[in-house]
Coordinates of C-alpha atoms in Angstrom, one line a residue:
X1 CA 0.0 0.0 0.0
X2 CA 1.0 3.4 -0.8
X3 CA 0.6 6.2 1.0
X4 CA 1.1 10.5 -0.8
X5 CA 0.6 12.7 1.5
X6 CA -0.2 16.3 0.4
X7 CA 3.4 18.7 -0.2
X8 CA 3.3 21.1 2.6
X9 CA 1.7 23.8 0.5
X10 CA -1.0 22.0 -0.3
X11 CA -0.8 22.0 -3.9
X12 CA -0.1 18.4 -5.3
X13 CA -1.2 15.5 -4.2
X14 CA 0.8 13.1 -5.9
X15 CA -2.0 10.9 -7.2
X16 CA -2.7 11.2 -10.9
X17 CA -6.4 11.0 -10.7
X18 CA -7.3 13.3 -7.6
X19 CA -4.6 16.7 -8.4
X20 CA -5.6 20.0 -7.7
X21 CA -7.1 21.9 -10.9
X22 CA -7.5 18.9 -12.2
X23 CA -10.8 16.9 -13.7
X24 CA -11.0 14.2 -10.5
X25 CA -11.4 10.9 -12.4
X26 CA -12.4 8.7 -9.8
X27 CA -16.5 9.0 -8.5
X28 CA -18.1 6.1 -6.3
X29 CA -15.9 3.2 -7.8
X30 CA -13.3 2.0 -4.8
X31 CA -10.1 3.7 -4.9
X32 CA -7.3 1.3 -4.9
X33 CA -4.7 1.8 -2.4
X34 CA -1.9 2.6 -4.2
X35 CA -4.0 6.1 -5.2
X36 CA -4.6 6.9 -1.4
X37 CA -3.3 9.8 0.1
X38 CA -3.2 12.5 2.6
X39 CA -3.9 12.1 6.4
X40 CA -6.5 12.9 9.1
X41 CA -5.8 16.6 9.4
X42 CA -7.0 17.7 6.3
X43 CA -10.3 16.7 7.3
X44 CA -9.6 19.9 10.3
X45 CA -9.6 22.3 7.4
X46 CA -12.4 20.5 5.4
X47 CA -14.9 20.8 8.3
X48 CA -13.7 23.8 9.9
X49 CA -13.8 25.7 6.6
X50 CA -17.5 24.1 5.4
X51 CA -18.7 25.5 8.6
X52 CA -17.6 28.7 8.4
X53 CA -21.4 30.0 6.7
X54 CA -23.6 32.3 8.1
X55 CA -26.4 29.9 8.8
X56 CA -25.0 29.1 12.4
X57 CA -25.3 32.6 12.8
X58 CA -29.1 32.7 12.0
X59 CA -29.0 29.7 13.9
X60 CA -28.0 31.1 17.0
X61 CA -30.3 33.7 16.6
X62 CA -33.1 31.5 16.2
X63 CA -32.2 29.8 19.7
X64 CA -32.6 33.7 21.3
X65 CA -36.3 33.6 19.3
X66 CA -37.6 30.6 20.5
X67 CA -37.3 32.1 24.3
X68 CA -33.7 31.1 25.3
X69 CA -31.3 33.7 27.5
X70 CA -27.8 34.4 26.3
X71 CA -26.2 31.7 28.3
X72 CA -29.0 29.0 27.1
X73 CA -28.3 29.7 24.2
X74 CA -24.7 29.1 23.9
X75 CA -25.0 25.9 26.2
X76 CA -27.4 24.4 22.9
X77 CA -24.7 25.8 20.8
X78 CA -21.8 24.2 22.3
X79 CA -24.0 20.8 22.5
X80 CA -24.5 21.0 18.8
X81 CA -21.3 21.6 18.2
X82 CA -20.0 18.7 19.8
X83 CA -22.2 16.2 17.3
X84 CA -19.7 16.9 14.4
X85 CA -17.1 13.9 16.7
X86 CA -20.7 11.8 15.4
X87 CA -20.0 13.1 12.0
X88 CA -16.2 12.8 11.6
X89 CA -16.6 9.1 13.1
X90 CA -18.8 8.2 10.1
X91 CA -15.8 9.3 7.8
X92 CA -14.2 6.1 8.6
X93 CA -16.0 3.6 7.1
X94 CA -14.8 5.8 3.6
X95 CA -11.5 4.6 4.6
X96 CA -12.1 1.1 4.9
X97 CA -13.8 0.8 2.1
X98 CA -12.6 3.7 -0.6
X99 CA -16.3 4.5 -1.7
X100 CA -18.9 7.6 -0.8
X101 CA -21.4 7.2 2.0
X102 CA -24.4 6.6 0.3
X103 CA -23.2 3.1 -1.4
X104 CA -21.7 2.6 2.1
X105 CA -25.0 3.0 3.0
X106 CA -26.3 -0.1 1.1
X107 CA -25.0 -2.6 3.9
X108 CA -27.6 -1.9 5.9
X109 CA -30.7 -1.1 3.8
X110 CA -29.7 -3.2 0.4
X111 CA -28.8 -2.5 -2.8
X112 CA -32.5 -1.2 -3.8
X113 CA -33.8 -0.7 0.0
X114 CA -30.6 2.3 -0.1
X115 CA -32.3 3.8 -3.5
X116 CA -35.6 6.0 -2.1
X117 CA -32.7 7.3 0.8
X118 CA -30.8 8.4 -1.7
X119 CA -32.7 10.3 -4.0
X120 CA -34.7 12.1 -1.4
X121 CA -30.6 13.3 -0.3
X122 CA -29.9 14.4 -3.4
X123 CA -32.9 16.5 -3.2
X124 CA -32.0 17.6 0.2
X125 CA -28.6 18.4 -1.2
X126 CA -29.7 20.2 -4.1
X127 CA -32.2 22.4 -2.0
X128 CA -29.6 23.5 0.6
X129 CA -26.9 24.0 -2.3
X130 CA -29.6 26.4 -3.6
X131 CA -30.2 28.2 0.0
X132 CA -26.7 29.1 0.5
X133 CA -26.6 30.2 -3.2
X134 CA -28.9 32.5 -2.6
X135 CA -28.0 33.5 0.6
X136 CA -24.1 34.4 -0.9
X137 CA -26.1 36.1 -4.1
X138 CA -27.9 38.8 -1.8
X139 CA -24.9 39.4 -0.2
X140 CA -23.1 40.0 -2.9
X141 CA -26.4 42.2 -5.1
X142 CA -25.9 44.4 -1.3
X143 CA -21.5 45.1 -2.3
X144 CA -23.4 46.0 -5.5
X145 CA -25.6 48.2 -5.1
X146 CA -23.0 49.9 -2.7
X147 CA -21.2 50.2 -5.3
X148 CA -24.1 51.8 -7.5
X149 CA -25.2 49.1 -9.4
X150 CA -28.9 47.9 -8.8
X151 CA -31.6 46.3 -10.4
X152 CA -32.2 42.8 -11.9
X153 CA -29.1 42.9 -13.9
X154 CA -26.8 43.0 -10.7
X155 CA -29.1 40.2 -9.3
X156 CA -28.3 38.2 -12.2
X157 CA -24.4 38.3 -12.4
X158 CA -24.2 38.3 -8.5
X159 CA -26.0 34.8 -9.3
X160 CA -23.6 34.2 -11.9
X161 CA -20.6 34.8 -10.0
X162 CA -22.0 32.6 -6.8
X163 CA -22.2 29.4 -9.4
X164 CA -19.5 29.9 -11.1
X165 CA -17.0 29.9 -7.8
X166 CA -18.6 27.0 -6.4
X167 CA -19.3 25.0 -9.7
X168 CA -16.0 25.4 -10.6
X169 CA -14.5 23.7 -7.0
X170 CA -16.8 20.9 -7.2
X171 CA -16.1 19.9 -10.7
X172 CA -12.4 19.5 -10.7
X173 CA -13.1 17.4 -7.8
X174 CA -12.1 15.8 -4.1
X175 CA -8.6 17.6 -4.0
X176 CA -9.6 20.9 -5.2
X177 CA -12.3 20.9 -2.6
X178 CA -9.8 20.5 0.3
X179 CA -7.3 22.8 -1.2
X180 CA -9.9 25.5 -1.5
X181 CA -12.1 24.7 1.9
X182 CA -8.2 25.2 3.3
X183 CA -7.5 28.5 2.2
X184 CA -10.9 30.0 1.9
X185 CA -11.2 28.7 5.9
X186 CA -7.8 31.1 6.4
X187 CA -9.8 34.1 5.5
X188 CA -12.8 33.4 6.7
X189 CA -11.6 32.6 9.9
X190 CA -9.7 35.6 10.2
X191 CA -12.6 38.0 9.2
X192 CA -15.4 35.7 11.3
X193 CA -13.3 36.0 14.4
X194 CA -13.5 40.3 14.1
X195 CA -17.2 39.9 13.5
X196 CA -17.1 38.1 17.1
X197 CA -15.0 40.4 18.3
X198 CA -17.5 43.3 17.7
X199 CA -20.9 41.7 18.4
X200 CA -19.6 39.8 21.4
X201 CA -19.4 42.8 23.7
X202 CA -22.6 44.4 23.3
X203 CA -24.5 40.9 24.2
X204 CA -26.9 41.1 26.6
X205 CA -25.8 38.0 29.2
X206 CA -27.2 38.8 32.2
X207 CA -30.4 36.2 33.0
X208 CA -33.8 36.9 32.2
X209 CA -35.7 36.0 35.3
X210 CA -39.2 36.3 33.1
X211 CA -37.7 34.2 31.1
X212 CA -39.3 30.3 30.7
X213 CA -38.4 28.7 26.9
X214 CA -40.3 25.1 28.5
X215 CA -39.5 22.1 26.6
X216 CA -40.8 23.4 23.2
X217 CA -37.8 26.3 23.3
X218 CA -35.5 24.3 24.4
X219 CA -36.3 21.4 21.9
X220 CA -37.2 24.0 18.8
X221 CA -33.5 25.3 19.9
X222 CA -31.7 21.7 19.4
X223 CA -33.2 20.3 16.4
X224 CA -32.5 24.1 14.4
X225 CA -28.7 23.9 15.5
X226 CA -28.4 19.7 14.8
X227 CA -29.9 20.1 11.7
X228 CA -26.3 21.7 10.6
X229 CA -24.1 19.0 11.6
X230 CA -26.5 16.1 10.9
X231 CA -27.4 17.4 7.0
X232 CA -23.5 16.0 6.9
X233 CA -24.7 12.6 7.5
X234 CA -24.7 11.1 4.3
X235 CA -21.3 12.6 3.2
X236 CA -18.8 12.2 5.7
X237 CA -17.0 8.9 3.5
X238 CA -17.2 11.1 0.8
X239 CA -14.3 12.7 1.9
X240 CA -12.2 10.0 3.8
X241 CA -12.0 7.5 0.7
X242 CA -8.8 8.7 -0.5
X243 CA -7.4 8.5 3.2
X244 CA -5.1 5.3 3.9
X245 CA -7.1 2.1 5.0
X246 CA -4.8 2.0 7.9
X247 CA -5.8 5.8 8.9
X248 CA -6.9 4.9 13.0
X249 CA -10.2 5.8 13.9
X250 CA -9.1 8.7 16.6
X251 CA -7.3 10.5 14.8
X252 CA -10.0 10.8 12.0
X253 CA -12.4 11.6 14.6
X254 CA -10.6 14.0 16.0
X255 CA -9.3 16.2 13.7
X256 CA -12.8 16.5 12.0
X257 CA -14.7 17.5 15.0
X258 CA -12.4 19.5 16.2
X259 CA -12.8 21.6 12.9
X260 CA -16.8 21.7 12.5
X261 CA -16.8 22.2 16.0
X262 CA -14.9 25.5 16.5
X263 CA -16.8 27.0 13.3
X264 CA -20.1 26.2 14.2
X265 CA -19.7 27.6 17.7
X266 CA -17.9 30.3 17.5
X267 CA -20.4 31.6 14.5
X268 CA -23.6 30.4 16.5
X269 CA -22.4 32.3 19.7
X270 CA -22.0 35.2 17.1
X271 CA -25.6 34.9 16.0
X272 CA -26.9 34.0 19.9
X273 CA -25.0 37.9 20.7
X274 CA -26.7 39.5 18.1
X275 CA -29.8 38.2 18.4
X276 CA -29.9 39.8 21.8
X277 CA -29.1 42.8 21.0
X278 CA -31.2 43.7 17.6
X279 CA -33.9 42.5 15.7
X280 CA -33.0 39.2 13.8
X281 CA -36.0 38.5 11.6
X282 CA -33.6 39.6 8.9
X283 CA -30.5 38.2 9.9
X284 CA -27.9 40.0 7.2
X285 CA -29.4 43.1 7.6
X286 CA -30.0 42.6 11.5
X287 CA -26.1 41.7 12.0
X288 CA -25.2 44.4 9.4
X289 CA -26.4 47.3 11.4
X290 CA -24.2 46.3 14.7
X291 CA -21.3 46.8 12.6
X292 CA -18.6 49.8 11.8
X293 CA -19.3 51.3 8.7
X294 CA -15.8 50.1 7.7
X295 CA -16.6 45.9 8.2
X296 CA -19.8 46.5 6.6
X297 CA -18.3 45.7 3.0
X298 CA -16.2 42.7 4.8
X299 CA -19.1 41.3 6.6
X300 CA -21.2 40.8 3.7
X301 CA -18.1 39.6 1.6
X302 CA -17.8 36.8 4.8
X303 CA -21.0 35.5 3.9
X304 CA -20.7 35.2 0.1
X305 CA -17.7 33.1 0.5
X306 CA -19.4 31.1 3.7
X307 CA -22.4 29.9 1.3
X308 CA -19.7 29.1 -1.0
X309 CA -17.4 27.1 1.2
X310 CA -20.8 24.8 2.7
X311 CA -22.0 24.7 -1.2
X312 CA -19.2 23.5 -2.4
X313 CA -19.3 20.3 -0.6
X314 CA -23.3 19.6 -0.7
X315 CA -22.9 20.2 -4.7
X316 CA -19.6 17.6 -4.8
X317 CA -21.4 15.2 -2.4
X318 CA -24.8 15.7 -5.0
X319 CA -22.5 14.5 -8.0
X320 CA -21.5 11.2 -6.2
X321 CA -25.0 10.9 -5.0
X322 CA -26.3 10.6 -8.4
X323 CA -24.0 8.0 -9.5
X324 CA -25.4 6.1 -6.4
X325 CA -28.5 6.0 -8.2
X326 CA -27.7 4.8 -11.0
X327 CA -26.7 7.6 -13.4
X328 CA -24.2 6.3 -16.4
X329 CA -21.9 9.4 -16.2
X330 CA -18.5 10.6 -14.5
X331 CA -18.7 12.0 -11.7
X332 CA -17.3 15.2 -13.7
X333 CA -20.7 15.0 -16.0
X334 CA -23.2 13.8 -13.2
X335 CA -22.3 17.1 -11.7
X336 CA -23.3 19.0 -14.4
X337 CA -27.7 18.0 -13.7
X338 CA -26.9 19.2 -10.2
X339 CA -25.8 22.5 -11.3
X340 CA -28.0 23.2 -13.7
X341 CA -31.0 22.1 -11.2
X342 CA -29.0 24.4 -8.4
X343 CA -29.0 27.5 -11.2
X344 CA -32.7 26.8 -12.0
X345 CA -33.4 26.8 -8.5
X346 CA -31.6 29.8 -7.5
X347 CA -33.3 31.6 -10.3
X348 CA -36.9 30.9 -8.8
X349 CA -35.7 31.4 -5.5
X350 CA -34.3 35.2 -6.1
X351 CA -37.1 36.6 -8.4
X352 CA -40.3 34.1 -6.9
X353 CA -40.1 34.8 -3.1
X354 CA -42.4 32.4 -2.4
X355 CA -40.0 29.4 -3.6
X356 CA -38.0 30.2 -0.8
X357 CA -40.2 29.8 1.9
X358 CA -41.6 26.8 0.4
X359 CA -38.4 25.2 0.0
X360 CA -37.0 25.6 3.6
X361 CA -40.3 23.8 4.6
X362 CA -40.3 20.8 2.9
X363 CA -36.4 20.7 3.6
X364 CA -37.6 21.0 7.4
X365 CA -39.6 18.4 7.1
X366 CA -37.4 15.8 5.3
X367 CA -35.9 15.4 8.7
X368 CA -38.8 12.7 9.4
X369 CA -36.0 10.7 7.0
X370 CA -32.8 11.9 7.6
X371 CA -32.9 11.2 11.8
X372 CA -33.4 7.9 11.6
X373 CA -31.8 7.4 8.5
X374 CA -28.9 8.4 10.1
X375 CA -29.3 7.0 13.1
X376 CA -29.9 3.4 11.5
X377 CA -26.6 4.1 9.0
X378 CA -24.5 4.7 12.4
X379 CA -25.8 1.8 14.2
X380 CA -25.3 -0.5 11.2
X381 CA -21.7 1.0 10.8
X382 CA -21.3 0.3 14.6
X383 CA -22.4 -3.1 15.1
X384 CA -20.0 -4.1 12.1
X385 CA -16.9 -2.4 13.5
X386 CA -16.7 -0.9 9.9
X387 CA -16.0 -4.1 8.8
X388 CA -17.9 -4.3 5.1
X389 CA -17.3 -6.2 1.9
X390 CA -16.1 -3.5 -0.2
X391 CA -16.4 -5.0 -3.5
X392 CA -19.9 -6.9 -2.5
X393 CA -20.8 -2.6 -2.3
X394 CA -21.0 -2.8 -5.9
X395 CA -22.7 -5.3 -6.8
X396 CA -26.1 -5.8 -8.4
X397 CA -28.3 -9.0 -8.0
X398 CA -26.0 -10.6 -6.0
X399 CA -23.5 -10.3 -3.6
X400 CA -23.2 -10.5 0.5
X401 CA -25.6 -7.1 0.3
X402 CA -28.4 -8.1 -2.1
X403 CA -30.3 -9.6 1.1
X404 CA -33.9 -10.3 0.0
X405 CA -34.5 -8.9 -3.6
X406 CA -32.1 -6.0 -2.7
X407 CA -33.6 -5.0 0.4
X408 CA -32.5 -5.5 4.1
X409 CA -35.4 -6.2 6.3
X410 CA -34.1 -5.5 9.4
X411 CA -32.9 -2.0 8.3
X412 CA -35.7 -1.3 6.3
X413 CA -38.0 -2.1 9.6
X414 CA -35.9 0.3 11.4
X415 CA -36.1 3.1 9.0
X416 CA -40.1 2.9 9.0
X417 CA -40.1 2.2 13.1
X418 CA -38.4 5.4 13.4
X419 CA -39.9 7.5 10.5
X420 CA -43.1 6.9 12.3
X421 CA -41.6 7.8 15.8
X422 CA -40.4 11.2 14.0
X423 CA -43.4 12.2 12.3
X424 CA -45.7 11.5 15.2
X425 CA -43.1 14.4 17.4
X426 CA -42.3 16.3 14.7
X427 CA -42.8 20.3 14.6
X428 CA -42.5 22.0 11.7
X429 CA -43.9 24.3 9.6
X430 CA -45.5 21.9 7.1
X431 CA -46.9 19.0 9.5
X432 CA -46.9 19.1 13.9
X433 CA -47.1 15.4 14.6
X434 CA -49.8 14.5 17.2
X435 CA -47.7 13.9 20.3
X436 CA -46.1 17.3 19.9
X437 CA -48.6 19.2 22.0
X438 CA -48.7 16.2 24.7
X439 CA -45.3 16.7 25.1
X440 CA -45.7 20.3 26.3
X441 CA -44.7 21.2 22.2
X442 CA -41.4 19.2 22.6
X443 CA -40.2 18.6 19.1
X444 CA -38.5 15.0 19.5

């Protein structure tokens, strides 16, 4: 086995098929070990850098909205934060077995039991590619019209320029997207850390003695600042495959959560400051006007490049995805019908305002699937020790994962037990389960 880890600038990786500024060639097929390379702390940078968006900021100012004090916040913040060791772990069956999560995923639901999963993820992964999209468009329409240029024509090439930097990333591939999560994470890091800096002392933390979130604030708070960490569930292999099969479990753990984690807080504390402090119900424009004339311009160039960073890997992870099920392309092409859904989606999104709202509530509620999907996945992964027929991954009709006509019972049963369990307690804005007022409006 061969082992090329990365030079020390991060440029070359040694490995024909995954270079930098390259066309990847390898998509969901197992990559053999003499092509794997690099080492556990590259996935610091990838998660610390994909984290760096301005969601957990309107995260953490959704936790202050649903009745939480400045410290109650933060304590739901830092839980949150400490899921991503759940999501790093995952990351190691890609090393075992050299393939993305969601054929990983087949061992425990089969080969066709894995397929309605997966295209309701692509969805997912689509839809949220499109948020952030948006979300880095507006900001950058805002430097604009600052700049004197407004109207639909400034819409349009701010939309142009979003796509364009993250379809570029995701199509050369898996190395390009940790070179550039890297050094984009430099900058951001540097410009999110003044934005803390400034918000953070105006916070109001002294307790609220009126104030009484009850379970459905405290619950509301949880699920809105999980739903981060956990839409990473189906991805995390995606980004440990070209690791060494040798790479020990800690160390991958480690360095990933250790990077999502430190982003996600220290942006949702950001959000949790300023929500106490100012209106929030637009969150650019709320955090905007706690600023310094001079960070203005910097802040809203921090959350262009934060939707980009989190986009980038949703739109990579999409390309995979649909090579899971079943399309007969690259990788390199397959990405293609994600971007070209993303760009049609953005479109509607920035001149239909409805689309918007409509989208973030069927993505809301897809978590009836995605919890227990993810939990089941986890389990599965658990109970085998990571221990999975690589090659029997890829095989159709036959093969130690075909179980019964392609399907797994005893996942399938588990993904259905606890669909029903989520639905039943689940709040959101297109279905409230039945046992959600029982439970004092608990969201489970």
């Amino acid at each position: 086995m061969a082992s090329h880890p990365p030079d020390p600038g991060g440029i070359r990786t040694g490995v024909t098929g995954d270079e930098v500024f390259r066309v990847e060639t390898h998509g969901i097929d197992p990559i053999p070990d003499e092509e794997r390379h690099g080492g556990p702390r590259d996935l610091f940078w990838l998660w610390f850098g994909s984290n760096l968006t301005f969601t957990y900021v309107i995260n953490g100012a959704l936790a202050v909205a649903f009745g939480l004090s400045f410290w109650q916040a933060t304590a739901v913040v830092v839980a949150s934060g400490l899921s991503f060791a759940v999501i790093s772990a995952a990351g190691l069956s890609g090393s075992r077995t050299g393939t993305a999560t969601l054929v990983i995923s087949r061992a425990a639901f089969g080969l066709r039991g894995n397929l309605p999963a997966g295209a309701l993820n692509w969805v997912v992964s689509i839809g949220y590619t499109i948020v952030n999209t948006v979300v880095g468009t507006l900001a950058l329409e805002a430097l604009l019209a600052d700049a004197g240029w407004h109207g639909e024509p400034a819409r349009a090439l701010a939309l142009l320029v979003a796509l364009a930097l993250t379809f570029a990333v995701a199509m050369w591939g898996h190395a390009t997207v940790h070179l550039a999560e890297r050094w984009l994470a430099y900058v951001l890091a540097a410009g999110f850390a003044v934005l803390l800096v400034l918000l953070l002392p105006g916070a109001d933390r002294a307790p609220d003695p009126a104030a009484a979130p009850g379970a459905a604030g405290w619950s509301l708070a949880l699920v809105v600042m999980l739903a981060g960490p956990f839409s990473y569930l189906p991805m995390p292999a995606d980004y440990t495959r070209y690791l060494p099969r040798d790479t020990p479990l800690r160390s991958l753990t480690w360095y990933g959560a250790l990077g999502g984690f430190v982003s996600s807080v220290a942006l949702g504390v950001a959000g949790v400051a300023a929500a106490t402090q100012t209106d929030m119900t637009d969150p650019v424009a709320g955090a905007e006007g706690l600023l310094p004339g001079w960070f203005q311009p910097v802040f809203l160039v921090l959350v262009l490049l934060g939707s980009v960073t989190n986009s980038i890997l949703t739109l990579y992870s999409s390309s995979l995805n649909l090579q899971v099920l079943g399309v007969p392309w690259s990788r390199a092409r397959a990405i293609g019908i994600s971007a070209a859904v993303t760009a049609l989606g953005s479109l509607g999104a920035l001149f239909y305002a409805d689309f918007t709202s409509s989208l973030l509530g069927f993505l809301s509620l897809l978590i009836i699937v995605f919890a227990p999907w993810g939990g089941v996945f986890l389990a599965d992964m658990l109970l085998r020790r990571c221990r999975y027929d690589a090659a029997a991954l890829h095989l159709r009709g036959t093969g130690a994962y075909h179980y019964r006509a392609g399907f797994h019972p005893p996942g399938i049963a588990a993904l259905l037990t606890g669909m029903a369990f989520a639905a039943l307690t689940c709040d959101s804005e297109l279905w409230t389960g039945p046992l959600v007022a029982p439970l004092g409006g608990a969201d489970l």
